[in-house]
Amino acid sequence: MATMDSLPPIPTPVAQRWREFRIQILPIITFVAILSMTVMMWRNFVQPSGLAGDAEVVKANVISLHDGVVDEPRAELSQSVTNSQVIGTIVGTDPDVLKAAVATVEAELPSTRP
Amino acid sequence: MNGLDWFFNGDYGSAAPNWPAMFLGLLLAFGAGQIIAWVYMLTHSGLSYSRSFVNALIIMPTLVSLVMMVLSNNLITAFGMMAVFAIVRFRNILRDTLDTAYILSVLVIGMACGTQKFSSAVLGCGLLSMVLVFLWYTSFGSRHRYDIIVNLHWARSMKEIEDLRRILSRHSWKTHLANQRSHEGYEGTDLSYRLLLRDSNRVEDLLSELRQVTGVSRVTSMLAEDESEL
C-alpha cells in the first residue's frame, strides 16, 4: 500500500513488461490451455475399455394342432419372425387312411405265413 | 482430418495408431509434468535447487510417454533402445538431467524413424521441440529472480530505513533484503538488497538517487544474469 510520502514509481518499458509476462504469466496460460485441450479430448475420445450389460433371450414354442410332417419351411435359422407369420407348412395325415392301411396289413399277414 | 491422411498414414507399426489417444497422452504428460515441477519448486528446500532439473521434470513425462508409444509392447525395440542409451552414457558423463533428456529425445526419435513410425517421429519431434523452447522462453523454474544486487552502508538508525526503501520501491518491482550486517563497535549497518527492476536500463539513476539519501554511503552494485540460477 502506498504511503503518503511514497515516491512515484518510474515508468516500465514495454520490453520489461513483456519479460515479466512471459516469465510469470505465460506458463500459467499455457497450462490452462493444455488442461482445457486435455479435458476436451478426454471427453470426446476416451471410451470405456469394457461393456457390462444384460442379454435377454426371447423363446417361443411353435406347435401344430394336428399330426403331420413339416413341409416347405419358410424361415431360416436365427431369423427374426413376427406374430402370425407363416414359417412352414404341415402336411397332415387322415386317421381313416391310416386305419385302412393298418387293416390291410393285418389282412395280408395270414397269407404271408408259410 | 482427411487432408492430413497422407501424414497420419505414415506409421507402419504392428498396430494401427490411435492419433487422438496419442496426442491426449502427450498433452496429459506435459500438463502433469508441469504440476509436479511446480510442486517441486514450492516444496524444495536447501541449496541444491536446479532450474535445469525442474525443466527435466517437465520434459521427462512427455518423453517417456512417447517412448512407450514408439515401443508399443515390442521387447526387442526396448532392448535396442536401452543398449544404445547405455553406449551413449558409457562414453559421455551426463552431469545435467536435462542433457539426459535431450539424449533420450534423439534416441526415441531415431527409434521411431527406424521402426517406420514416421508420423510419430515427426509429431514427437515437433512437440518435444515446442516444450523445450517453451521452457527456455519462459525461464521456467527460476524461483529467486532479480536483476541487480545493491550493497550499501546505512549510517542511520534502522528505524529510519523507510527513506531508503522508498527509493528502492520507486525503481523495483520486488525488493529483498538479502543480507544485513552490523556488529559492536561498528557504526551503522551494511545492507545487501536484491532488486527486480522496473527498468533495467536505469540502474545508474537508481544508484545516483541512493547516493543522495542521507546516511547512505559505499554504494556498489552487481548485475545478475539469467544464468545466476542454474
Tab-separated table of C-alpha atoms in Angstrom:
chain	number	residue	atom	x	y	z
A	1	MET	CA	0.000	0.000	0.000
A	2	ALA	CA	1.433	3.367	-0.967
A	3	THR	CA	2.106	5.658	1.916
A	4	MET	CA	1.612	9.405	1.884
A	5	ASP	CA	5.242	10.176	1.172
A	6	SER	CA	5.936	7.283	-1.213
A	7	LEU	CA	7.674	8.268	-4.404
A	8	PRO	CA	6.029	7.747	-7.788
A	9	PRO	CA	7.414	4.614	-9.484
A	10	ILE	CA	9.437	5.073	-12.619
A	11	PRO	CA	7.723	4.023	-15.859
A	12	THR	CA	8.308	0.454	-17.015
A	13	PRO	CA	9.190	-0.075	-20.693
A	14	VAL	CA	7.105	-2.440	-22.791
A	15	ALA	CA	10.013	-4.847	-23.215
A	16	GLN	CA	10.353	-5.132	-19.453
A	17	ARG	CA	6.622	-5.739	-19.042
A	18	TRP	CA	6.730	-8.412	-21.765
A	19	ARG	CA	9.625	-10.124	-19.988
A	20	GLU	CA	7.606	-10.291	-16.780
A	21	PHE	CA	4.588	-11.553	-18.722
A	22	ARG	CA	6.451	-14.385	-20.435
A	23	ILE	CA	8.145	-15.469	-17.232
A	24	GLN	CA	5.242	-15.184	-14.799
A	25	ILE	CA	2.003	-15.357	-16.773
A	26	LEU	CA	2.796	-17.350	-19.910
A	27	PRO	CA	3.411	-20.676	-18.097
A	28	ILE	CA	0.033	-20.363	-16.375
A	29	ILE	CA	-1.753	-19.536	-19.639
A	30	THR	CA	-0.050	-22.479	-21.322
A	31	PHE	CA	-1.027	-24.810	-18.517
A	32	VAL	CA	-4.669	-23.693	-18.645
A	33	ALA	CA	-4.710	-24.177	-22.425
A	34	ILE	CA	-3.249	-27.664	-22.110
A	35	LEU	CA	-5.692	-28.536	-19.352
A	36	SER	CA	-8.633	-27.368	-21.486
A	37	MET	CA	-7.459	-29.349	-24.515
A	38	THR	CA	-6.883	-32.424	-22.356
A	39	VAL	CA	-10.360	-32.267	-20.830
A	40	MET	CA	-11.948	-31.712	-24.240
A	41	MET	CA	-10.093	-34.617	-25.851
A	42	TRP	CA	-10.711	-36.849	-22.830
A	43	ARG	CA	-14.454	-36.264	-23.060
A	44	ASN	CA	-14.549	-36.788	-26.807
A	45	PHE	CA	-12.157	-39.654	-27.385
A	46	VAL	CA	-11.784	-41.720	-24.223
A	47	GLN	CA	-14.154	-44.644	-24.270
A	48	PRO	CA	-14.623	-47.431	-21.705
A	49	SER	CA	-12.492	-50.458	-22.494
A	50	GLY	CA	-15.232	-52.919	-21.476
A	51	LEU	CA	-19.018	-53.036	-21.546
A	52	ALA	CA	-21.327	-54.660	-18.980
A	53	GLY	CA	-24.945	-55.466	-19.824
A	54	ASP	CA	-27.784	-57.971	-19.615
A	55	ALA	CA	-28.875	-60.076	-22.550
A	56	GLU	CA	-32.446	-61.413	-22.664
A	57	VAL	CA	-33.277	-64.363	-24.862
A	58	VAL	CA	-36.870	-64.461	-26.202
A	59	LYS	CA	-38.053	-68.016	-26.732
A	60	ALA	CA	-41.233	-69.187	-28.416
A	61	ASN	CA	-42.534	-72.700	-28.916
A	62	VAL	CA	-44.148	-73.410	-32.258
A	63	ILE	CA	-46.624	-76.311	-32.196
A	64	SER	CA	-49.133	-77.808	-34.566
A	65	LEU	CA	-52.624	-78.876	-33.523
A	66	HIS	CA	-52.610	-81.812	-35.923
A	67	ASP	CA	-50.201	-84.589	-36.699
A	68	GLY	CA	-48.201	-84.274	-39.835
A	69	VAL	CA	-44.876	-83.706	-41.498
A	70	VAL	CA	-43.198	-80.307	-41.881
A	71	ASP	CA	-43.089	-79.400	-45.483
A	72	GLU	CA	-41.552	-76.278	-47.053
A	73	PRO	CA	-40.054	-74.460	-44.055
A	74	ARG	CA	-40.207	-70.716	-44.794
A	75	ALA	CA	-37.840	-69.401	-42.136
A	76	GLU	CA	-34.067	-69.646	-41.914
A	77	LEU	CA	-32.064	-70.437	-38.778
A	78	SER	CA	-31.930	-67.475	-36.308
A	79	GLN	CA	-34.235	-65.445	-38.492
A	80	SER	CA	-36.488	-62.991	-36.665
A	81	VAL	CA	-40.176	-63.659	-37.172
A	82	THR	CA	-43.304	-61.773	-36.238
A	83	ASN	CA	-46.704	-62.738	-34.995
A	84	SER	CA	-48.949	-64.623	-37.454
A	85	GLN	CA	-46.153	-65.022	-39.948
A	86	VAL	CA	-46.205	-68.334	-41.799
A	87	ILE	CA	-42.940	-70.120	-41.070
A	88	GLY	CA	-43.761	-73.549	-42.516
A	89	THR	CA	-46.415	-75.897	-43.733
A	90	ILE	CA	-47.565	-79.161	-42.046
A	91	VAL	CA	-48.756	-81.886	-44.358
A	92	GLY	CA	-51.415	-83.664	-42.311
A	93	THR	CA	-52.331	-87.444	-42.405
A	94	ASP	CA	-56.023	-88.555	-42.351
A	95	PRO	CA	-56.690	-91.084	-39.437
A	96	ASP	CA	-59.144	-93.112	-41.558
A	97	VAL	CA	-56.500	-93.650	-44.206
A	98	LEU	CA	-54.076	-94.832	-41.526
A	99	LYS	CA	-56.652	-97.244	-40.066
A	100	ALA	CA	-57.365	-98.647	-43.519
A	101	ALA	CA	-53.660	-99.136	-44.135
A	102	VAL	CA	-53.272	-100.990	-40.820
A	103	ALA	CA	-56.282	-103.171	-41.584
A	104	THR	CA	-54.876	-104.051	-44.996
A	105	VAL	CA	-51.563	-105.059	-43.488
A	106	GLU	CA	-53.315	-107.185	-40.847
A	107	ALA	CA	-55.398	-108.882	-43.515
A	108	GLU	CA	-52.373	-109.710	-45.570
A	109	LEU	CA	-50.407	-111.115	-42.667
A	110	PRO	CA	-52.044	-114.643	-42.599
A	111	SER	CA	-51.422	-115.145	-46.281
A	112	THR	CA	-47.775	-114.478	-45.882
A	113	ARG	CA	-47.290	-117.151	-43.210
A	114	PRO	CA	-45.847	-120.436	-44.516
B	1	MET	CA	-8.525	-34.935	-40.820
B	2	ASN	CA	-8.890	-36.125	-44.420
B	3	GLY	CA	-6.406	-33.555	-45.662
B	4	LEU	CA	-3.789	-34.921	-43.278
B	5	ASP	CA	-4.342	-38.573	-44.124
B	6	TRP	CA	-1.043	-38.629	-46.026
B	7	PHE	CA	0.665	-37.664	-42.775
B	8	PHE	CA	-1.230	-39.899	-40.372
B	9	ASN	CA	-0.866	-42.888	-42.675
B	10	GLY	CA	2.895	-42.711	-42.278
B	11	ASP	CA	3.080	-45.157	-39.370
B	12	TYR	CA	3.864	-48.770	-40.238
B	13	GLY	CA	3.621	-50.242	-36.752
B	14	SER	CA	2.212	-53.614	-35.827
B	15	ALA	CA	-0.951	-51.957	-34.571
B	16	ALA	CA	-2.851	-49.073	-36.086
B	17	PRO	CA	-2.077	-45.878	-34.128
B	18	ASN	CA	-4.865	-44.058	-32.347
B	19	TRP	CA	-3.895	-40.458	-33.059
B	20	PRO	CA	-6.302	-38.666	-30.687
B	21	ALA	CA	-5.262	-41.005	-27.857
B	22	MET	CA	-1.598	-40.443	-28.664
B	23	PHE	CA	-1.994	-36.668	-28.685
B	24	LEU	CA	-4.037	-36.810	-25.482
B	25	GLY	CA	-1.335	-38.904	-23.803
B	26	LEU	CA	1.417	-36.450	-24.742
B	27	LEU	CA	-0.610	-33.432	-23.616
B	28	LEU	CA	-1.567	-35.091	-20.350
B	29	ALA	CA	2.058	-35.982	-19.662
B	30	PHE	CA	3.130	-32.394	-20.329
B	31	GLY	CA	0.455	-30.950	-18.024
B	32	ALA	CA	1.142	-33.471	-15.272
B	33	GLY	CA	4.873	-32.775	-15.511
B	34	GLN	CA	4.190	-29.070	-15.110
B	35	ILE	CA	2.178	-29.729	-11.938
B	36	ILE	CA	4.937	-31.919	-10.493
B	37	ALA	CA	7.526	-29.260	-11.337
B	38	TRP	CA	5.500	-26.557	-9.583
B	39	VAL	CA	5.121	-28.738	-6.506
B	40	TYR	CA	8.879	-29.371	-6.539
B	41	MET	CA	9.587	-25.636	-6.806
B	42	LEU	CA	7.214	-24.932	-3.943
B	43	THR	CA	8.440	-27.595	-1.566
B	44	HIS	CA	12.150	-27.826	-2.326
B	45	SER	CA	14.459	-26.554	0.366
B	46	GLY	CA	18.211	-26.458	0.567
B	47	LEU	CA	20.972	-25.298	-1.729
B	48	SER	CA	20.741	-27.989	-4.375
B	49	TYR	CA	17.922	-26.372	-6.333
B	50	SER	CA	18.447	-26.553	-10.064
B	51	ARG	CA	16.327	-24.921	-12.771
B	52	SER	CA	17.624	-27.467	-15.223
B	53	PHE	CA	16.303	-30.290	-13.056
B	54	VAL	CA	12.877	-28.626	-12.918
B	55	ASN	CA	12.861	-28.435	-16.711
B	56	ALA	CA	13.747	-32.119	-16.844
B	57	LEU	CA	10.772	-32.859	-14.591
B	58	ILE	CA	8.504	-31.374	-17.250
B	59	ILE	CA	10.080	-32.890	-20.332
B	60	MET	CA	10.558	-36.393	-18.903
B	61	PRO	CA	6.863	-37.464	-18.683
B	62	THR	CA	6.254	-36.349	-22.272
B	63	LEU	CA	9.394	-38.105	-23.389
B	64	VAL	CA	8.617	-41.354	-21.590
B	65	SER	CA	5.080	-41.254	-22.960
B	66	LEU	CA	6.495	-41.020	-26.484
B	67	VAL	CA	8.959	-43.832	-25.745
B	68	MET	CA	6.136	-46.148	-24.682
B	69	MET	CA	4.142	-45.279	-27.786
B	70	VAL	CA	7.076	-45.994	-30.077
B	71	LEU	CA	7.954	-49.212	-28.259
B	72	SER	CA	4.324	-50.410	-28.446
B	73	ASN	CA	4.981	-53.595	-26.450
B	74	ASN	CA	7.928	-54.523	-28.647
B	75	LEU	CA	10.524	-56.049	-26.336
B	76	ILE	CA	13.229	-56.169	-28.990
B	77	THR	CA	12.962	-52.453	-29.692
B	78	ALA	CA	13.034	-51.766	-25.956
B	79	PHE	CA	16.258	-53.722	-25.521
B	80	GLY	CA	17.734	-51.966	-28.532
B	81	MET	CA	16.937	-48.583	-27.097
B	82	MET	CA	18.447	-49.425	-23.731
B	83	ALA	CA	21.573	-50.719	-25.461
B	84	VAL	CA	22.029	-47.517	-27.452
B	85	PHE	CA	21.390	-45.395	-24.382
B	86	ALA	CA	23.917	-47.414	-22.386
B	87	ILE	CA	26.532	-46.925	-25.126
B	88	VAL	CA	25.989	-43.164	-25.202
B	89	ARG	CA	26.020	-42.970	-21.411
B	90	PHE	CA	29.177	-45.096	-21.265
B	91	ARG	CA	31.152	-42.676	-23.418
B	92	ASN	CA	29.694	-39.437	-22.005
B	93	ILE	CA	29.346	-38.237	-18.454
B	94	LEU	CA	25.961	-36.534	-18.370
B	95	ARG	CA	26.038	-34.286	-15.322
B	96	ASP	CA	22.880	-32.417	-16.187
B	97	THR	CA	19.494	-34.142	-16.065
B	98	LEU	CA	18.305	-32.036	-18.966
B	99	ASP	CA	21.208	-33.296	-21.065
B	100	THR	CA	19.997	-36.830	-20.392
B	101	ALA	CA	16.542	-35.803	-21.527
B	102	TYR	CA	17.991	-34.444	-24.770
B	103	ILE	CA	19.856	-37.714	-25.393
B	104	LEU	CA	16.681	-39.668	-24.708
B	105	SER	CA	14.790	-37.379	-27.104
B	106	VAL	CA	17.056	-38.047	-30.047
B	107	LEU	CA	17.055	-41.762	-29.225
B	108	VAL	CA	13.299	-42.060	-29.281
B	109	ILE	CA	13.013	-40.038	-32.488
B	110	GLY	CA	15.625	-42.269	-34.095
B	111	MET	CA	13.767	-45.335	-32.863
B	112	ALA	CA	10.515	-44.041	-34.325
B	113	CYS	CA	12.179	-43.500	-37.693
B	114	GLY	CA	13.896	-46.895	-37.539
B	115	THR	CA	10.700	-48.755	-36.756
B	116	GLN	CA	8.943	-46.920	-39.616
B	117	LYS	CA	6.707	-44.861	-37.351
B	118	PHE	CA	7.338	-41.772	-39.424
B	119	SER	CA	4.302	-39.794	-38.307
B	120	SER	CA	5.083	-40.472	-34.648
B	121	ALA	CA	8.661	-39.304	-35.220
B	122	VAL	CA	7.541	-36.016	-36.773
B	123	LEU	CA	4.836	-35.440	-34.154
B	124	GLY	CA	7.142	-36.291	-31.249
B	125	CYS	CA	9.992	-34.188	-32.602
B	126	GLY	CA	7.696	-31.188	-33.047
B	127	LEU	CA	6.069	-31.476	-29.647
B	128	LEU	CA	9.321	-32.068	-27.759
B	129	SER	CA	10.940	-29.116	-29.503
B	130	MET	CA	7.998	-26.892	-28.638
B	131	VAL	CA	8.151	-27.902	-24.981
B	132	LEU	CA	11.905	-27.290	-24.808
B	133	VAL	CA	11.569	-23.857	-26.443
B	134	PHE	CA	8.703	-23.058	-24.072
B	135	LEU	CA	10.877	-23.935	-21.069
B	136	TRP	CA	13.697	-21.752	-22.335
B	137	TYR	CA	11.495	-18.816	-23.370
B	138	THR	CA	9.631	-18.637	-20.073
B	139	SER	CA	12.740	-19.261	-17.944
B	140	PHE	CA	10.670	-21.966	-16.308
B	141	GLY	CA	11.874	-22.980	-12.867
B	142	SER	CA	13.531	-19.734	-11.805
B	143	ARG	CA	12.497	-19.014	-8.243
B	144	HIS	CA	14.604	-16.102	-6.982
B	145	ARG	CA	14.607	-13.690	-9.853
B	146	TYR	CA	16.399	-10.397	-9.534
B	147	ASP	CA	18.244	-8.039	-11.851
B	148	ILE	CA	20.746	-6.431	-9.575
B	149	ILE	CA	22.386	-6.754	-6.174
B	150	VAL	CA	22.931	-3.447	-4.373
B	151	ASN	CA	25.313	-3.239	-1.423
B	152	LEU	CA	25.457	-0.109	0.700
B	153	HIS	CA	26.307	1.192	4.120
B	154	TRP	CA	23.464	2.662	6.180
B	155	ALA	CA	24.726	5.013	8.843
B	156	ARG	CA	21.382	5.960	10.374
B	157	SER	CA	19.136	4.009	12.664
B	158	MET	CA	17.273	1.039	11.198
B	159	LYS	CA	14.041	2.693	12.300
B	160	GLU	CA	14.636	5.266	9.601
B	161	ILE	CA	15.198	2.708	6.855
B	162	GLU	CA	11.905	3.738	5.229
B	163	ASP	CA	13.701	6.617	3.486
B	164	LEU	CA	15.875	4.074	1.725
B	165	ARG	CA	13.027	1.705	0.885
B	166	ARG	CA	11.099	4.447	-0.832
B	167	ILE	CA	13.890	4.860	-3.354
B	168	LEU	CA	14.179	1.108	-3.859
B	169	SER	CA	10.416	0.696	-4.337
B	170	ARG	CA	10.419	3.530	-6.852
B	171	HIS	CA	12.860	1.622	-9.061
B	172	SER	CA	11.976	-2.001	-8.455
B	173	TRP	CA	9.005	-4.376	-8.568
B	174	LYS	CA	10.417	-6.537	-5.812
B	175	THR	CA	12.875	-5.687	-3.070
B	176	HIS	CA	14.508	-8.345	-0.972
B	177	LEU	CA	16.913	-7.616	1.875
B	178	ALA	CA	19.338	-10.490	1.390
B	179	ASN	CA	21.932	-9.556	3.976
B	180	GLN	CA	22.163	-7.222	6.950
B	181	ARG	CA	25.388	-6.959	8.904
B	182	SER	CA	26.251	-4.899	11.971
B	183	HIS	CA	28.486	-5.569	14.924
B	184	GLU	CA	29.657	-3.997	18.108
B	185	GLY	CA	31.963	-1.015	17.698
B	186	TYR	CA	30.907	-0.594	14.097
B	187	GLU	CA	28.793	2.401	13.301
B	188	GLY	CA	25.866	1.766	11.023
B	189	THR	CA	24.778	-1.331	9.102
B	190	ASP	CA	25.915	-2.961	5.881
B	191	LEU	CA	22.918	-3.880	3.748
B	192	SER	CA	22.610	-6.012	0.655
B	193	TYR	CA	19.452	-5.825	-1.449
B	194	ARG	CA	18.290	-7.935	-4.351
B	195	LEU	CA	16.099	-5.958	-6.722
B	196	LEU	CA	13.821	-6.857	-9.608
B	197	LEU	CA	13.970	-3.591	-11.525
B	198	ARG	CA	11.130	-1.746	-13.193
B	199	ASP	CA	13.558	-0.575	-15.873
B	200	SER	CA	16.888	-2.350	-16.086
B	201	ASN	CA	18.287	0.465	-18.252
B	202	ARG	CA	18.064	2.955	-15.414
B	203	VAL	CA	20.441	1.369	-12.942
B	204	GLU	CA	22.595	4.484	-12.850
B	205	ASP	CA	19.572	6.599	-11.897
B	206	LEU	CA	18.873	4.231	-9.022
B	207	LEU	CA	22.434	4.346	-7.741
B	208	SER	CA	22.543	8.116	-8.100
B	209	GLU	CA	19.347	8.561	-6.105
B	210	LEU	CA	20.588	6.171	-3.437
B	211	ARG	CA	23.809	8.147	-3.011
B	212	GLN	CA	21.790	11.309	-2.420
B	213	VAL	CA	19.943	9.783	0.541
B	214	THR	CA	21.298	10.986	3.857
B	215	GLY	CA	23.103	8.191	5.685
B	216	VAL	CA	23.865	6.116	2.587
B	217	SER	CA	27.465	5.523	1.585
B	218	ARG	CA	29.663	2.931	-0.150
B	219	VAL	CA	27.028	2.041	-2.733
B	220	THR	CA	28.068	-0.770	-5.026
B	221	SER	CA	26.040	-2.853	-7.433
B	222	MET	CA	26.331	-6.137	-9.275
B	223	LEU	CA	24.161	-7.125	-12.209
B	224	ALA	CA	22.672	-10.591	-12.071
B	225	GLU	CA	22.478	-12.537	-15.309
B	226	ASP	CA	19.822	-15.080	-16.171
B	227	GLU	CA	22.331	-17.864	-15.634
B	228	SER	CA	22.810	-16.934	-11.990
B	229	GLU	CA	20.355	-19.682	-11.050
B	230	LEU	CA	21.352	-22.810	-12.903
